[in-house]
């Protein structure tokens, strides 16, 4: 049997059998996936808070453009080229990030 050495504390070494090491690796990959899903969920919630943008539109922006920072710097033409959003929604996104009077006014409905 091959054993792996895991250093968990500077003063001590722990030996792990391969089956336990694989389990730890799978658990680590599961946690990374969970963090990725949670961060994309936070992204979708943030972007869908823009008036007129729903969850589908937010997912489209995530896949087509990427980060919120990239969306905020995008022009209307970039959004239309990289996503399947309508011109009105692309205009609303550009206005939201660039026009303070747009996002500071009350929108009902």
Coordinates of C-alpha atoms in Angstrom, one line a residue:
X1 CA 0.0 0.0 0.0
X2 CA 1.2 3.5 -0.9
X3 CA 0.7 6.1 1.7
X4 CA 0.7 9.9 1.2
X5 CA 2.2 12.3 3.8
X6 CA 0.1 15.3 4.5
X7 CA 1.6 18.2 6.5
X8 CA -1.2 19.8 8.4
X9 CA 0.8 21.4 11.2
X10 CA 4.5 22.5 11.1
X11 CA 5.3 20.3 14.0
X12 CA 3.6 17.1 12.9
X13 CA 3.1 15.0 9.8
X14 CA 0.0 12.8 9.1
X15 CA 0.0 9.8 6.9
X16 CA -3.1 9.1 4.8
X17 CA -4.0 6.0 2.9
X18 CA -4.8 6.6 -0.8
X19 CA -8.5 6.0 -0.4
X20 CA -8.7 8.8 2.1
X21 CA -6.6 11.1 0.0
X22 CA -9.0 10.6 -2.9
X23 CA -12.0 11.3 -0.7
X24 CA -10.4 14.6 0.4
X25 CA -9.6 15.5 -3.2
X26 CA -13.2 14.8 -4.2
X27 CA -14.5 16.9 -1.2
X28 CA -12.2 19.8 -2.2
X29 CA -13.4 19.7 -5.8
X30 CA -17.0 19.7 -4.5
X31 CA -16.4 22.7 -2.3
X32 CA -14.8 24.6 -5.2
X33 CA -17.8 23.9 -7.4
X34 CA -20.1 25.0 -4.6
X35 CA -18.2 28.3 -4.3
X36 CA -18.4 28.8 -8.0
X37 CA -22.1 28.3 -8.1
X38 CA -22.6 30.6 -5.1
X39 CA -20.6 33.3 -6.8
X40 CA -22.4 33.0 -10.1
X41 CA -25.7 33.1 -8.1
X42 CA -24.6 36.4 -6.4
X43 CA -23.6 37.7 -9.9
X44 CA -27.0 36.9 -11.3
X45 CA -28.8 38.5 -8.4
X46 CA -26.8 41.7 -8.7
X47 CA -27.2 42.0 -12.4
X48 CA -30.9 41.1 -12.4
X49 CA -31.5 44.0 -10.0
X50 CA -30.9 46.4 -13.0
X51 CA -34.4 47.6 -14.0
X52 CA -35.7 45.5 -17.0
X53 CA -33.1 42.7 -16.6
X54 CA -34.3 39.3 -15.5
X55 CA -32.4 36.2 -14.5
X56 CA -32.2 34.9 -18.1
X57 CA -30.7 38.2 -19.2
X58 CA -28.2 38.1 -16.3
X59 CA -27.1 34.6 -17.3
X60 CA -26.7 35.7 -20.9
X61 CA -24.5 38.6 -19.8
X62 CA -22.4 36.3 -17.6
X63 CA -21.8 34.0 -20.5
X64 CA -21.3 36.7 -23.1
X65 CA -19.5 39.5 -21.3
X66 CA -18.3 38.1 -18.0
X67 CA -17.8 40.2 -14.9
X68 CA -19.8 43.1 -13.6
X69 CA -16.8 45.3 -14.2
X70 CA -16.7 44.3 -17.9
X71 CA -20.4 44.9 -18.2
X72 CA -20.1 48.4 -16.7
X73 CA -17.4 49.3 -19.2
X74 CA -19.3 47.8 -22.2
X75 CA -20.9 49.9 -24.9
X76 CA -24.4 49.1 -26.3
X77 CA -22.8 47.7 -29.4
X78 CA -20.6 45.3 -27.4
X79 CA -23.6 44.0 -25.5
X80 CA -25.6 43.5 -28.7
X81 CA -22.7 41.8 -30.4
X82 CA -21.9 39.4 -27.6
X83 CA -25.4 38.6 -26.3
X84 CA -28.9 38.0 -27.6
X85 CA -30.4 40.9 -25.6
X86 CA -32.6 43.5 -27.3
X87 CA -31.5 47.0 -28.0
X88 CA -33.7 48.4 -25.3
X89 CA -32.2 46.1 -22.6
X90 CA -28.7 46.9 -23.8
X91 CA -29.5 50.6 -23.6
X92 CA -30.9 50.1 -20.1
X93 CA -27.7 48.4 -19.0
X94 CA -25.5 51.1 -20.4
X95 CA -27.6 53.8 -18.8
X96 CA -27.6 52.1 -15.5
X97 CA -23.8 52.1 -15.3
X98 CA -23.2 55.4 -16.9
X99 CA -26.1 57.8 -16.1
X100 CA -26.5 58.6 -12.4
X101 CA -29.9 60.2 -13.0
X102 CA -31.1 56.9 -14.4
X103 CA -30.3 54.6 -11.5
X104 CA -31.1 57.2 -8.8
X105 CA -34.7 57.7 -9.9
X106 CA -37.6 55.6 -8.6
X107 CA -38.9 53.0 -11.0
X108 CA -42.2 51.3 -10.3
X109 CA -43.3 48.3 -12.3

